[in-house]
């Protein structure tokens, strides 16, 4: 009885095709709308088969979307920590300073350069820095230190300098012979807040520079190497120690959208129009870090391709099984006169419709899961270190790529992999197919 009902339904479908053809003034061509109508009806006629096929696509879409979201979120978080908290998005130096840093390669007109940079659309903040090397002594313990002179107000606005201070307080906004030292340096010289550190260095005029500073805070930048040598001074204290007057070694620029770094770098070069200054994006400033990250991303791409292949194979499997279990049905369709090309497009349309529905549902799930992980994150079992930065939580990112890429993969794989089953269904022999169970 069940077979009789099914055959009746198939015949009804075929009769519907012919009724439509008869309305076409003898052209005998089935319109696309009719194929779509029958495809829709077949999809809802076998709900269990449709749900299983759609589930394979939805799970594949969501898994791929989550993989891309977590990967982009991890790299975006690392880049944000590395640039926002340390080197900035763009740096301006005297020409040649990046290749061979020197106490004497300075930017003379700091305020004018900074004000020009600030007027460029997309620039959020800028801050000058002074660098020098010296010997730091606390009590009887001495070690090499990196002197970093910072404009406290600008540095806090640009790189959140105050948030790096984990003990004591940050530097005063006016020069007060105060110092904030790295956590590792404090441990090496056994310094505490309120200790005094004597710094000996060389001035830009060739003199021996030395002075005493009160340690008011201990900082942790997230980079152990930096924290073992960093000694932050107010920029005017550092300029006085190194005899630099108002000159600086570096201007750090923070932009509002990191994806526009290259465009803003070009705009700064154009506006400054000074061949003695070198404007470089963070990818150039931190070449080693950038290359290591790119290599890591390429390795990650292999993992994504494997997941894409698994998703595509899953789609192929479900589509192929969906067609094979309907061999008898296609045999009946051909037996009552349905053309092979009509069966071919019928199978393809069914798969494409299911794929479109699955992509819509998968996009909602993928966006929702990535959004939740972007807020709450996924804690690592153990703290990991990347590029000198400590990472405790993995955050996802919701972007266009985590939705578009899975959509393309699912649609392409569904369409391409439906061709083989569609051809198989179109070439089926009615007598042989109707003997299958």
Short mmCIF file of C-alpha atoms in Angstrom, two decimals:
data_model
loop_
_atom_site.label_atom_id
_atom_site.label_comp_id
_atom_site.label_asym_id
_atom_site.label_seq_id
_atom_site.Cartn_x
_atom_site.Cartn_y
_atom_site.Cartn_z
CA UNK A 1 0.00 0.00 0.00
CA UNK A 2 2.86 2.35 0.89
CA UNK A 3 4.53 1.64 -2.47
CA UNK A 4 1.27 2.33 -4.21
CA UNK A 5 0.89 5.70 -2.50
CA UNK A 6 4.51 6.67 -3.30
CA UNK A 7 4.14 5.64 -6.97
CA UNK A 8 0.91 7.57 -7.16
CA UNK A 9 2.67 10.66 -5.79
CA UNK A 10 5.47 10.33 -8.32
CA UNK A 11 3.02 9.90 -11.16
CA UNK A 12 1.15 12.93 -9.90
CA UNK A 13 4.40 14.90 -10.03
CA UNK A 14 5.05 13.76 -13.53
CA UNK A 15 1.50 14.57 -14.61
CA UNK A 16 2.00 18.03 -13.15
CA UNK A 17 5.07 18.45 -15.32
CA UNK A 18 3.19 17.47 -18.44
CA UNK A 19 0.27 19.77 -17.60
CA UNK A 20 2.75 22.61 -17.36
CA UNK A 21 4.41 21.58 -20.61
CA UNK A 22 1.05 21.53 -22.35
CA UNK A 23 0.58 25.17 -21.41
CA UNK A 24 3.79 26.08 -23.24
CA UNK A 25 2.34 25.86 -26.75
CA UNK A 26 4.08 22.62 -27.63
CA UNK A 27 7.62 23.68 -26.70
CA UNK A 28 7.88 20.67 -24.34
CA UNK A 29 10.31 22.60 -22.11
CA UNK A 30 9.77 22.41 -18.35
CA UNK A 31 10.08 25.85 -16.77
CA UNK A 32 12.50 26.40 -13.91
CA UNK A 33 9.69 27.34 -11.57
CA UNK A 34 8.11 23.93 -12.07
CA UNK A 35 11.37 22.12 -11.27
CA UNK A 36 11.73 24.27 -8.15
CA UNK A 37 8.13 23.57 -7.15
CA UNK A 38 8.59 19.81 -7.40
CA UNK A 39 11.97 20.03 -5.65
CA UNK A 40 10.35 21.90 -2.75
CA UNK A 41 7.60 19.30 -2.55
CA UNK A 42 10.10 16.42 -2.51
CA UNK A 43 12.07 18.11 0.27
CA UNK A 44 9.05 18.39 2.54
CA UNK A 45 7.67 14.99 1.50
CA UNK A 46 10.62 13.18 3.12
CA UNK A 47 11.22 15.30 6.21
CA UNK A 48 13.53 12.81 7.96
CA UNK A 49 15.84 12.53 4.95
CA UNK A 50 15.84 16.30 4.51
CA UNK A 51 16.59 16.90 8.18
CA UNK A 52 19.50 14.46 8.16
CA UNK A 53 20.98 16.02 5.03
CA UNK A 54 20.50 19.54 6.39
CA UNK A 55 21.99 18.58 9.77
CA UNK A 56 25.20 17.43 8.08
CA UNK A 57 25.49 20.78 6.32
CA UNK A 58 24.53 22.83 9.40
CA UNK A 59 27.01 21.02 11.64
CA UNK A 60 29.72 21.41 9.00
CA UNK A 61 28.95 25.12 8.55
CA UNK A 62 28.91 25.80 12.29
CA UNK A 63 32.11 23.84 12.92
CA UNK A 64 33.96 25.67 10.16
CA UNK A 65 32.58 29.04 11.27
CA UNK A 66 33.68 28.41 14.86
CA UNK A 67 37.13 27.30 13.71
CA UNK A 68 37.62 30.48 11.69
CA UNK A 69 36.16 32.66 14.46
CA UNK A 70 38.46 31.19 17.13
CA UNK A 71 41.50 31.37 14.86
CA UNK A 72 40.86 34.98 13.84
CA UNK A 73 40.03 35.87 17.44
CA UNK A 74 43.27 34.35 18.74
CA UNK A 75 45.46 36.14 16.21
CA UNK A 76 43.48 39.38 16.56
CA UNK A 77 43.93 39.25 20.34
CA UNK A 78 47.66 38.62 20.02
CA UNK A 79 48.10 41.46 17.52
CA UNK A 80 46.02 43.81 19.69
CA UNK A 81 48.09 42.98 22.79
CA UNK A 82 51.36 43.26 20.91
CA UNK A 83 50.57 46.57 19.19
CA UNK A 84 48.21 48.37 21.53
CA UNK A 85 50.17 47.64 24.69
CA UNK A 86 53.71 47.78 23.35
CA UNK A 87 54.85 48.98 19.95
CA UNK A 88 51.73 50.79 18.71
CA UNK A 89 50.28 50.44 15.23
CA UNK A 90 52.66 52.86 13.47
CA UNK A 91 56.03 54.26 14.49
CA UNK A 92 57.94 57.33 13.29
CA UNK A 93 61.75 57.45 13.63
CA UNK A 94 64.73 59.22 12.19
CA UNK A 95 65.67 57.50 8.94
CA UNK A 96 67.79 54.40 9.64
CA UNK A 97 66.91 54.16 13.35
CA UNK A 98 64.98 50.91 12.98
CA UNK A 99 67.92 49.14 11.29
CA UNK A 100 70.52 50.56 13.65
CA UNK A 101 69.16 52.31 16.76
CA UNK A 102 71.36 55.10 18.04
CA UNK A 103 71.17 57.68 20.80
CA UNK A 104 71.95 60.35 18.21
CA UNK A 105 69.20 59.50 15.65
CA UNK A 106 66.46 61.70 17.03
CA UNK A 107 63.32 63.53 15.92
CA UNK A 108 63.84 67.22 16.56
CA UNK A 109 60.46 68.92 16.17
CA UNK A 110 58.38 66.44 18.16
CA UNK A 111 55.35 68.63 18.84
CA UNK A 112 54.97 69.73 15.21
CA UNK A 113 55.26 66.15 13.94
CA UNK A 114 52.79 64.93 16.56
CA UNK A 115 50.22 67.62 15.78
CA UNK A 116 50.46 66.83 12.07
CA UNK A 117 49.87 63.16 12.80
CA UNK A 118 46.95 63.89 15.11
CA UNK A 119 45.12 65.79 12.33
CA UNK A 120 45.03 62.70 10.06
CA UNK A 121 41.69 60.92 9.93
CA UNK A 122 41.84 57.54 11.69
CA UNK A 123 44.60 58.46 14.16
CA UNK A 124 43.42 57.89 17.72
CA UNK A 125 46.50 58.93 19.72
CA UNK A 126 50.25 59.46 19.52
CA UNK A 127 52.99 59.46 22.13
CA UNK A 128 56.74 60.25 22.04
CA UNK A 129 59.41 58.04 23.57
CA UNK A 130 63.09 58.32 24.45
CA UNK A 131 65.37 55.29 24.67
CA UNK A 132 68.76 54.76 26.23
CA UNK A 133 70.89 52.03 27.74
CA UNK A 134 72.55 52.21 31.12
CA UNK A 135 73.49 50.54 34.35
CA UNK A 136 70.89 50.46 37.12
CA UNK A 137 71.87 49.94 40.76
CA UNK A 138 69.69 49.38 43.80
CA UNK A 139 71.74 49.04 46.94
CA UNK A 140 74.65 46.75 46.13
CA UNK A 141 72.99 45.05 43.16
CA UNK A 142 73.48 46.33 39.62
CA UNK A 143 72.32 45.22 36.17
CA UNK A 144 71.88 46.56 32.67
CA UNK A 145 68.68 48.53 32.12
CA UNK A 146 66.80 49.98 29.18
CA UNK A 147 65.83 53.58 29.89
CA UNK A 148 62.40 54.35 28.43
CA UNK A 149 61.29 57.95 28.69
CA UNK A 150 57.52 58.33 28.32
CA UNK A 151 55.05 61.20 28.23
CA UNK A 152 52.87 59.80 31.01
CA UNK A 153 49.56 61.36 29.93
CA UNK A 154 49.98 60.50 26.23
CA UNK A 155 51.42 57.04 26.97
CA UNK A 156 48.47 56.21 29.21
CA UNK A 157 46.01 57.35 26.54
CA UNK A 158 47.80 55.48 23.76
CA UNK A 159 49.08 52.24 25.31
CA UNK A 160 47.32 52.16 28.70
CA UNK A 161 50.63 52.55 30.51
CA UNK A 162 48.95 52.91 33.90
CA UNK A 163 47.42 49.43 33.56
CA UNK A 164 50.88 47.85 33.34
CA UNK A 165 51.71 48.98 36.89
CA UNK A 166 50.95 46.00 39.13
CA UNK A 167 52.44 47.40 42.33
CA UNK A 168 52.71 50.97 43.61
CA UNK A 169 51.56 53.70 41.24
CA UNK A 170 52.34 55.12 37.84
CA UNK A 171 54.69 58.05 37.18
CA UNK A 172 53.61 61.60 37.93
CA UNK A 173 52.58 63.67 34.90
CA UNK A 174 55.26 66.20 35.75
CA UNK A 175 59.00 65.33 35.98
CA UNK A 176 59.67 64.29 39.59
CA UNK A 177 62.72 62.00 39.39
CA UNK A 178 60.52 58.94 39.69
CA UNK A 179 60.92 55.54 38.07
CA UNK A 180 58.70 52.56 37.32
CA UNK A 181 60.71 49.40 36.76
CA UNK A 182 59.82 46.06 35.23
CA UNK A 183 58.80 43.18 37.46
CA UNK A 184 61.76 41.09 36.36
CA UNK A 185 64.20 43.95 36.94
CA UNK A 186 62.79 44.49 40.42
CA UNK A 187 63.45 40.85 41.20
CA UNK A 188 67.02 40.98 39.84
CA UNK A 189 68.05 43.99 41.91
CA UNK A 190 65.75 43.13 44.87
CA UNK A 191 63.96 46.48 44.53
CA UNK A 192 60.65 47.40 46.08
CA UNK A 193 58.39 50.41 45.84
CA UNK A 194 60.09 53.43 47.52
CA UNK A 195 63.58 52.04 46.81
CA UNK A 196 66.02 54.29 44.97
CA UNK A 197 67.67 53.31 41.71
CA UNK A 198 70.88 54.92 40.48
CA UNK A 199 71.19 55.02 36.70
CA UNK A 200 74.49 55.54 34.94
CA UNK A 201 74.52 56.10 31.19
CA UNK A 202 76.04 58.19 28.44
CA UNK A 203 74.69 61.58 27.45
CA UNK A 204 74.22 62.67 23.85
CA UNK A 205 76.96 65.28 24.43
CA UNK A 206 79.45 62.54 25.35
CA UNK A 207 79.30 63.16 29.09
CA UNK A 208 78.73 60.52 31.75
CA UNK A 209 75.07 60.71 32.72
CA UNK A 210 73.98 59.61 36.18
CA UNK A 211 71.12 60.36 38.50
CA UNK A 212 69.00 58.89 41.29
CA UNK A 213 65.31 58.10 40.93
CA UNK A 214 62.70 56.94 43.41
CA UNK A 215 60.92 53.73 42.41
CA UNK A 216 57.18 54.44 42.65
CA UNK A 217 55.84 51.42 40.81
CA UNK A 218 56.56 47.99 39.38
CA UNK A 219 55.21 47.19 35.93
CA UNK A 220 54.37 43.98 34.08
CA UNK A 221 54.08 44.36 30.32
CA UNK A 222 53.36 40.71 29.55
CA UNK A 223 56.81 40.32 27.99
CA UNK A 224 59.30 38.77 30.42
CA UNK A 225 62.31 39.93 28.39
CA UNK A 226 61.18 43.57 28.48
CA UNK A 227 60.28 43.37 32.16
CA UNK A 228 63.81 42.23 33.05
CA UNK A 229 65.39 45.46 31.74
CA UNK A 230 62.67 48.14 31.55
CA UNK A 231 63.13 51.29 33.59
CA UNK A 232 60.46 53.89 32.78
CA UNK A 233 61.17 57.55 33.47
CA UNK A 234 59.21 60.71 32.79
CA UNK A 235 60.24 61.82 29.29
CA UNK A 236 61.67 65.11 30.55
CA UNK A 237 63.72 63.29 33.20
CA UNK A 238 65.04 60.94 30.51
CA UNK A 239 65.83 63.83 28.15
CA UNK A 240 67.69 65.61 30.95
CA UNK A 241 69.64 62.46 31.87
CA UNK A 242 70.63 61.72 28.25
CA UNK A 243 71.12 65.40 27.36
CA UNK A 244 68.62 65.28 24.50
CA UNK A 245 66.87 68.62 25.14
CA UNK A 246 63.40 68.18 23.58
CA UNK A 247 64.41 65.53 21.07
CA UNK A 248 62.88 62.02 21.04
CA UNK A 249 63.74 58.73 19.36
CA UNK A 250 60.29 57.45 18.54
CA UNK A 251 56.71 58.55 18.03
CA UNK A 252 54.14 55.80 18.51
CA UNK A 253 50.80 56.14 16.71
CA UNK A 254 47.59 54.35 17.64
CA UNK A 255 44.86 54.12 15.00
CA UNK A 256 41.16 53.51 15.55
CA UNK A 257 40.98 50.67 12.99
CA UNK A 258 43.99 48.37 12.73
CA UNK A 259 42.85 47.20 9.30
CA UNK A 260 43.60 50.71 7.95
CA UNK A 261 47.18 50.81 9.24
CA UNK A 262 48.82 50.74 5.79
CA UNK A 263 46.52 53.46 4.44
CA UNK A 264 47.15 55.73 7.45
CA UNK A 265 50.89 55.04 7.24
CA UNK A 266 50.84 56.39 3.68
CA UNK A 267 48.79 59.40 4.79
CA UNK A 268 51.31 60.21 7.56
CA UNK A 269 54.22 59.98 5.10
CA UNK A 270 52.41 62.33 2.73
CA UNK A 271 51.50 64.86 5.41
CA UNK A 272 54.94 64.88 7.05
CA UNK A 273 56.72 65.05 3.68
CA UNK A 274 60.09 64.75 5.42
CA UNK A 275 62.70 62.42 3.84
CA UNK A 276 64.66 62.35 7.10
CA UNK A 277 61.78 60.59 8.88
CA UNK A 278 60.85 56.96 8.48
CA UNK A 279 57.19 55.99 8.97
CA UNK A 280 56.65 52.26 9.45
CA UNK A 281 53.60 50.10 10.25
CA UNK A 282 53.83 47.50 12.99
CA UNK A 283 54.45 44.73 10.45
CA UNK A 284 57.77 46.43 9.58
CA UNK A 285 58.66 47.48 13.12
CA UNK A 286 58.23 43.91 14.41
CA UNK A 287 59.36 41.93 11.37
CA UNK A 288 60.32 38.79 13.28
CA UNK A 289 57.04 38.68 15.18
CA UNK A 290 55.04 39.32 12.00
CA UNK A 291 56.86 36.61 10.04
CA UNK A 292 56.43 34.10 12.87
CA UNK A 293 52.74 34.90 13.07
CA UNK A 294 52.29 34.59 9.30
CA UNK A 295 54.04 31.22 9.34
CA UNK A 296 51.80 30.11 12.17
CA UNK A 297 48.73 31.30 10.26
CA UNK A 298 49.81 29.35 7.17
CA UNK A 299 50.11 26.25 9.33
CA UNK A 300 46.68 26.98 10.72
CA UNK A 301 45.35 27.26 7.16
CA UNK A 302 46.23 23.60 6.60
CA UNK A 303 44.04 22.70 9.56
CA UNK A 304 41.22 24.79 8.10
CA UNK A 305 41.55 23.04 4.73
CA UNK A 306 41.31 19.67 6.47
CA UNK A 307 38.10 20.77 8.21
CA UNK A 308 36.77 22.12 4.90
CA UNK A 309 37.51 18.74 3.29
CA UNK A 310 35.74 16.91 6.11
CA UNK A 311 32.71 19.19 5.72
CA UNK A 312 32.70 18.65 1.93
CA UNK A 313 32.98 14.87 2.30
CA UNK A 314 30.15 14.90 4.83
CA UNK A 315 27.95 16.78 2.37
CA UNK A 316 28.89 14.35 -0.42
CA UNK A 317 28.05 11.37 1.75
CA UNK A 318 24.63 12.64 2.79
CA UNK A 319 23.68 13.77 -0.73
CA UNK A 320 24.83 10.51 -2.29
CA UNK A 321 22.94 8.44 0.28
CA UNK A 322 19.87 10.60 -0.27
CA UNK A 323 19.93 9.81 -4.00
CA UNK A 324 20.80 6.12 -3.67
CA UNK A 325 17.92 5.43 -1.33
CA UNK A 326 15.59 6.95 -3.94
CA UNK A 327 16.75 4.75 -6.83
CA UNK A 328 13.35 3.11 -7.13
CA UNK A 329 11.64 6.50 -7.11
CA UNK A 330 13.77 7.79 -9.98
CA UNK A 331 13.16 4.54 -11.87
CA UNK A 332 9.42 5.09 -11.61
CA UNK A 333 9.81 8.69 -12.79
CA UNK A 334 11.71 7.57 -15.87
CA UNK A 335 9.26 4.75 -16.49
CA UNK A 336 6.39 7.26 -16.76
CA UNK A 337 8.34 9.39 -19.23
CA UNK A 338 10.31 11.92 -17.21
CA UNK A 339 13.36 13.04 -19.15
CA UNK A 340 16.90 12.46 -17.70
CA UNK A 341 17.67 16.18 -17.77
CA UNK A 342 14.54 16.86 -15.70
CA UNK A 343 15.64 14.34 -13.08
CA UNK A 344 19.17 15.81 -13.14
CA UNK A 345 17.96 19.34 -12.39
CA UNK A 346 15.44 18.04 -9.86
CA UNK A 347 18.22 16.44 -7.79
CA UNK A 348 20.48 19.48 -8.09
CA UNK A 349 17.66 21.88 -7.10
CA UNK A 350 16.74 19.78 -4.06
CA UNK A 351 20.35 19.82 -2.83
CA UNK A 352 20.78 23.55 -3.48
CA UNK A 353 17.55 24.40 -1.66
CA UNK A 354 18.58 22.29 1.34
CA UNK A 355 22.04 23.90 1.24
CA UNK A 356 20.55 27.42 1.24
CA UNK A 357 18.35 26.63 4.21
CA UNK A 358 21.27 25.00 6.04
CA UNK A 359 23.49 28.02 5.38
CA UNK A 360 20.87 30.36 6.91
CA UNK A 361 20.55 28.22 10.04
CA UNK A 362 24.32 27.59 10.21
CA UNK A 363 25.04 31.34 9.88
CA UNK A 364 22.78 32.08 12.85
CA UNK A 365 24.37 29.35 14.97
CA UNK A 366 27.91 30.25 13.89
CA UNK A 367 27.41 33.95 14.63
CA UNK A 368 25.78 33.21 17.99
CA UNK A 369 28.46 30.77 19.16
CA UNK A 370 31.31 33.01 18.00
CA UNK A 371 29.65 35.98 19.70
CA UNK A 372 29.38 34.09 23.00
CA UNK A 373 33.02 32.98 22.79
CA UNK A 374 34.07 36.54 21.91
CA UNK A 375 32.56 37.71 25.23
CA UNK A 376 33.24 34.86 27.63
CA UNK A 377 36.20 33.24 25.90
CA UNK A 378 37.54 29.75 26.26
CA UNK A 379 40.15 29.39 29.04
CA UNK A 380 43.33 27.53 28.12
CA UNK A 381 44.07 24.50 30.30
CA UNK A 382 47.46 26.10 30.95
CA UNK A 383 48.79 29.60 30.37
CA UNK A 384 50.59 29.79 27.03
CA UNK A 385 53.20 32.26 25.78
CA UNK A 386 53.25 33.65 22.24
CA UNK A 387 55.76 36.28 21.10
CA UNK A 388 56.62 36.97 24.72
CA UNK A 389 52.96 37.53 25.65
CA UNK A 390 51.08 35.41 28.14
CA UNK A 391 47.66 34.20 27.03
CA UNK A 392 45.14 32.73 29.45
CA UNK A 393 41.89 32.81 27.46
CA UNK A 394 41.04 32.15 23.83
CA UNK A 395 38.50 34.59 22.43
CA UNK A 396 36.60 34.20 19.17
CA UNK A 397 35.88 36.94 16.66
CA UNK A 398 32.66 37.56 14.75
CA UNK A 399 33.55 38.79 11.28
CA UNK A 400 32.39 38.46 7.70
CA UNK A 401 34.93 35.77 6.89
CA UNK A 402 33.65 33.34 9.53
CA UNK A 403 30.24 33.44 7.80
CA UNK A 404 31.09 33.89 4.12
CA UNK A 405 33.80 31.20 3.90
CA UNK A 406 31.65 28.38 5.36
CA UNK A 407 28.73 29.52 3.17
CA UNK A 408 30.88 29.26 0.04
CA UNK A 409 32.33 25.91 1.10
CA UNK A 410 28.94 24.37 1.90
CA UNK A 411 27.24 25.73 -1.23
CA UNK A 412 30.09 24.76 -3.56
CA UNK A 413 30.53 21.31 -2.08
CA UNK A 414 26.76 20.70 -2.09
CA UNK A 415 26.41 21.85 -5.69
CA UNK A 416 29.50 20.08 -7.04
CA UNK A 417 28.91 16.89 -5.09
CA UNK A 418 25.26 16.82 -6.16
CA UNK A 419 26.32 16.54 -9.82
CA UNK A 420 27.52 12.95 -9.51
CA UNK A 421 24.35 11.67 -7.79
CA UNK A 422 22.24 13.76 -10.21
CA UNK A 423 23.97 12.21 -13.23
CA UNK A 424 23.59 8.79 -11.64
CA UNK A 425 19.87 9.40 -11.10
CA UNK A 426 19.42 10.76 -14.64
CA UNK A 427 21.09 7.70 -16.20
CA UNK A 428 19.24 5.17 -14.12
CA UNK A 429 17.58 2.25 -15.95
CA UNK A 430 13.88 2.13 -15.02
CA UNK A 431 13.47 -1.67 -15.13
CA UNK A 432 16.57 -2.29 -13.00
CA UNK A 433 15.80 0.56 -10.61
CA UNK A 434 12.26 -0.62 -9.96
CA UNK A 435 13.58 -4.03 -8.84
CA UNK A 436 15.68 -2.43 -6.08
CA UNK A 437 14.40 -2.23 -2.53
#
